[in-house]
Amino acid sequence: AVIFAFENFAIEKEKRHGTDKEIDNLKSLFTKMNLRVHVLQDLKFEQMKHALKVITKPGYKKPKHVDERFWHARLTEKDSVSFIAVTSHGDSECFQVLDGTMKDRDLEEYFYSDVCPILKGCPKLFLYNNPPPPQLKTTIFL
């Protein structure tokens, strides 16, 4: 499981309070599910794209230019499911990164089977805290 958490923003957004609590809750949930958990915080747009390329590309030898955080979060053959969580400001189609915006769809494309064959046939679940599109809005009471 990879948690992309954004608390600080360079472009006219207020700091998100409660990010640490969200991270703790997600880490606890994923750990109870016996998943490896990696947290990547406050990435810039280009760092986000680089992280996604590293995480979803199978490889056994670490290139020199790869950030250690991204390398340790990469998927392996042992992963039978992929949880990607994003906590940030956003709307129904995108979320804020440190220095801009990324579309939900652009993040998800890195996990398509043709891009990330290591996850072919495995469930891929994306969790966003930004509001869903109006046609998907549902209220759930527990």
PDB file of N, CA and C in Angstrom, residues 42-80:
ATOM      1  N   ASP A  42       4.056  15.228   0.657  1.00  0.00           N
ATOM      2  CA  ASP A  42       4.312  16.553   0.088  1.00  0.00           C
ATOM      3  C   ASP A  42       5.248  16.529  -1.123  1.00  0.00           C
ATOM      4  N   LEU A  43       4.903  15.699  -2.098  1.00  0.00           N
ATOM      5  CA  LEU A  43       5.707  15.620  -3.314  1.00  0.00           C
ATOM      6  C   LEU A  43       5.284  16.698  -4.305  1.00  0.00           C
ATOM      7  N   LYS A  44       6.260  17.196  -5.057  1.00  0.00           N
ATOM      8  CA  LYS A  44       5.967  18.088  -6.168  1.00  0.00           C
ATOM      9  C   LYS A  44       5.442  17.247  -7.331  1.00  0.00           C
ATOM     10  N   PHE A  45       4.858  17.908  -8.315  1.00  0.00           N
ATOM     11  CA  PHE A  45       4.259  17.208  -9.457  1.00  0.00           C
ATOM     12  C   PHE A  45       5.264  16.283 -10.143  1.00  0.00           C
ATOM     13  N   GLU A  46       6.450  16.783 -10.454  1.00  0.00           N
ATOM     14  CA  GLU A  46       7.461  15.956 -11.133  1.00  0.00           C
ATOM     15  C   GLU A  46       7.944  14.819 -10.243  1.00  0.00           C
ATOM     16  N   GLN A  47       8.051  15.062  -8.938  1.00  0.00           N
ATOM     17  CA  GLN A  47       8.418  13.994  -8.005  1.00  0.00           C
ATOM     18  C   GLN A  47       7.338  12.921  -7.971  1.00  0.00           C
ATOM     19  N   MET A  48       6.093  13.350  -8.018  1.00  0.00           N
ATOM     20  CA  MET A  48       4.959  12.419  -8.018  1.00  0.00           C
ATOM     21  C   MET A  48       5.027  11.513  -9.243  1.00  0.00           C
ATOM     22  N   LYS A  49       5.232  12.096 -10.412  1.00  0.00           N
ATOM     23  CA  LYS A  49       5.334  11.293 -11.635  1.00  0.00           C
ATOM     24  C   LYS A  49       6.517  10.333 -11.556  1.00  0.00           C
ATOM     25  N   HIS A  50       7.646  10.822 -11.053  1.00  0.00           N
ATOM     26  CA  HIS A  50       8.831   9.965 -10.922  1.00  0.00           C
ATOM     27  C   HIS A  50       8.549   8.823  -9.942  1.00  0.00           C
ATOM     28  N   ALA A  51       7.933   9.140  -8.814  1.00  0.00           N
ATOM     29  CA  ALA A  51       7.603   8.104  -7.821  1.00  0.00           C
ATOM     30  C   ALA A  51       6.703   7.041  -8.430  1.00  0.00           C
ATOM     31  N   LEU A  52       5.689   7.458  -9.170  1.00  0.00           N
ATOM     32  CA  LEU A  52       4.763   6.503  -9.781  1.00  0.00           C
ATOM     33  C   LEU A  52       5.473   5.618 -10.808  1.00  0.00           C
ATOM     34  N   LYS A  53       6.393   6.185 -11.567  1.00  0.00           N
ATOM     35  CA  LYS A  53       7.154   5.381 -12.541  1.00  0.00           C
ATOM     36  C   LYS A  53       7.989   4.332 -11.827  1.00  0.00           C
ATOM     37  N   VAL A  54       8.656   4.728 -10.752  1.00  0.00           N
ATOM     38  CA  VAL A  54       9.509   3.792 -10.013  1.00  0.00           C
ATOM     39  C   VAL A  54       8.671   2.718  -9.330  1.00  0.00           C
ATOM     40  N   ILE A  55       7.587   3.124  -8.683  1.00  0.00           N
ATOM     41  CA  ILE A  55       6.751   2.191  -7.934  1.00  0.00           C
ATOM     42  C   ILE A  55       6.152   1.119  -8.843  1.00  0.00           C
ATOM     43  N   THR A  56       5.740   1.503 -10.036  1.00  0.00           N
ATOM     44  CA  THR A  56       5.019   0.568 -10.909  1.00  0.00           C
ATOM     45  C   THR A  56       5.904  -0.168 -11.907  1.00  0.00           C
ATOM     46  N   LYS A  57       7.182   0.171 -11.967  1.00  0.00           N
ATOM     47  CA  LYS A  57       8.066  -0.502 -12.916  1.00  0.00           C
ATOM     48  C   LYS A  57       8.827  -1.613 -12.209  1.00  0.00           C
ATOM     49  N   PRO A  58       8.644  -2.861 -12.665  1.00  0.00           N
ATOM     50  CA  PRO A  58       9.388  -3.946 -12.023  1.00  0.00           C
ATOM     51  C   PRO A  58      10.886  -3.783 -12.280  1.00  0.00           C
ATOM     52  N   GLY A  59      11.650  -4.132 -11.301  1.00  0.00           N
ATOM     53  CA  GLY A  59      13.095  -4.049 -11.452  1.00  0.00           C
ATOM     54  C   GLY A  59      13.778  -4.573 -10.216  1.00  0.00           C
ATOM     55  N   TYR A  60      14.930  -5.102 -10.398  1.00  0.00           N
ATOM     56  CA  TYR A  60      15.620  -5.726  -9.279  1.00  0.00           C
ATOM     57  C   TYR A  60      16.910  -5.015  -8.918  1.00  0.00           C
ATOM     58  N   LYS A  61      17.386  -4.160  -9.784  1.00  0.00           N
ATOM     59  CA  LYS A  61      18.617  -3.434  -9.528  1.00  0.00           C
ATOM     60  C   LYS A  61      18.296  -1.944  -9.465  1.00  0.00           C
ATOM     61  N   LYS A  62      18.670  -1.314  -8.368  1.00  0.00           N
ATOM     62  CA  LYS A  62      18.330   0.091  -8.177  1.00  0.00           C
ATOM     63  C   LYS A  62      19.235   0.994  -9.008  1.00  0.00           C
ATOM     64  N   PRO A  63      18.614   1.793  -9.892  1.00  0.00           N
ATOM     65  CA  PRO A  63      19.408   2.789 -10.622  1.00  0.00           C
ATOM     66  C   PRO A  63      19.931   3.856  -9.663  1.00  0.00           C
ATOM     67  N   LYS A  64      21.039   4.474  -9.995  1.00  0.00           N
ATOM     68  CA  LYS A  64      21.669   5.468  -9.121  1.00  0.00           C
ATOM     69  C   LYS A  64      20.798   6.694  -8.876  1.00  0.00           C
ATOM     70  N   HIS A  65      20.025   7.102  -9.870  1.00  0.00           N
ATOM     71  CA  HIS A  65      19.275   8.355  -9.777  1.00  0.00           C
ATOM     72  C   HIS A  65      17.922   8.229  -9.068  1.00  0.00           C
ATOM     73  N   VAL A  66      17.590   7.063  -8.559  1.00  0.00           N
ATOM     74  CA  VAL A  66      16.264   6.851  -7.968  1.00  0.00           C
ATOM     75  C   VAL A  66      16.273   7.182  -6.478  1.00  0.00           C
ATOM     76  N   ASP A  67      15.294   7.957  -6.056  1.00  0.00           N
ATOM     77  CA  ASP A  67      15.102   8.317  -4.658  1.00  0.00           C
ATOM     78  C   ASP A  67      14.818   7.045  -3.845  1.00  0.00           C
ATOM     79  N   GLU A  68      15.497   6.881  -2.734  1.00  0.00           N
ATOM     80  CA  GLU A  68      15.340   5.693  -1.877  1.00  0.00           C
ATOM     81  C   GLU A  68      13.891   5.474  -1.456  1.00  0.00           C
ATOM     82  N   ARG A  69      13.179   6.568  -1.146  1.00  0.00           N
ATOM     83  CA  ARG A  69      11.781   6.435  -0.715  1.00  0.00           C
ATOM     84  C   ARG A  69      10.945   5.755  -1.793  1.00  0.00           C
ATOM     85  N   PHE A  70      11.171   6.133  -3.041  1.00  0.00           N
ATOM     86  CA  PHE A  70      10.395   5.579  -4.144  1.00  0.00           C
ATOM     87  C   PHE A  70      10.792   4.127  -4.391  1.00  0.00           C
ATOM     88  N   TRP A  71      12.088   3.844  -4.311  1.00  0.00           N
ATOM     89  CA  TRP A  71      12.586   2.491  -4.587  1.00  0.00           C
ATOM     90  C   TRP A  71      11.998   1.489  -3.599  1.00  0.00           C
ATOM     91  N   HIS A  72      11.949   1.855  -2.322  1.00  0.00           N
ATOM     92  CA  HIS A  72      11.420   0.937  -1.312  1.00  0.00           C
ATOM     93  C   HIS A  72       9.913   0.743  -1.423  1.00  0.00           C
ATOM     94  N   ALA A  73       9.222   1.662  -2.068  1.00  0.00           N
ATOM     95  CA  ALA A  73       7.768   1.562  -2.222  1.00  0.00           C
ATOM     96  C   ALA A  73       7.347   0.791  -3.473  1.00  0.00           C
ATOM     97  N   ARG A  74       8.314   0.376  -4.294  1.00  0.00           N
ATOM     98  CA  ARG A  74       7.956  -0.249  -5.570  1.00  0.00           C
ATOM     99  C   ARG A  74       7.253  -1.583  -5.351  1.00  0.00           C
ATOM    100  N   LEU A  75       6.432  -1.921  -6.313  1.00  0.00           N
ATOM    101  CA  LEU A  75       5.659  -3.156  -6.268  1.00  0.00           C
ATOM    102  C   LEU A  75       6.540  -4.348  -6.632  1.00  0.00           C
ATOM    103  N   THR A  76       6.191  -5.508  -6.097  1.00  0.00           N
ATOM    104  CA  THR A  76       6.932  -6.731  -6.398  1.00  0.00           C
ATOM    105  C   THR A  76       5.957  -7.843  -6.764  1.00  0.00           C
ATOM    106  N   GLU A  77       6.504  -8.979  -7.176  1.00  0.00           N
ATOM    107  CA  GLU A  77       5.663 -10.131  -7.534  1.00  0.00           C
ATOM    108  C   GLU A  77       4.856 -10.622  -6.340  1.00  0.00           C
ATOM    109  N   LYS A  78       5.294 -10.314  -5.143  1.00  0.00           N
ATOM    110  CA  LYS A  78       4.603 -10.757  -3.929  1.00  0.00           C
ATOM    111  C   LYS A  78       3.320  -9.982  -3.670  1.00  0.00           C
ATOM    112  N   ASP A  79       3.171  -8.841  -4.331  1.00  0.00           N
ATOM    113  CA  ASP A  79       1.983  -8.009  -4.117  1.00  0.00           C
ATOM    114  C   ASP A  79       0.807  -8.589  -4.900  1.00  0.00           C
ATOM    115  N   SER A  80      -0.230  -8.989  -4.170  1.00  0.00           N
ATOM    116  CA  SER A  80      -1.402  -9.562  -4.838  1.00  0.00           C
ATOM    117  C   SER A  80      -2.554  -8.569  -4.905  1.00  0.00           C
TER     118      SER A  80
END
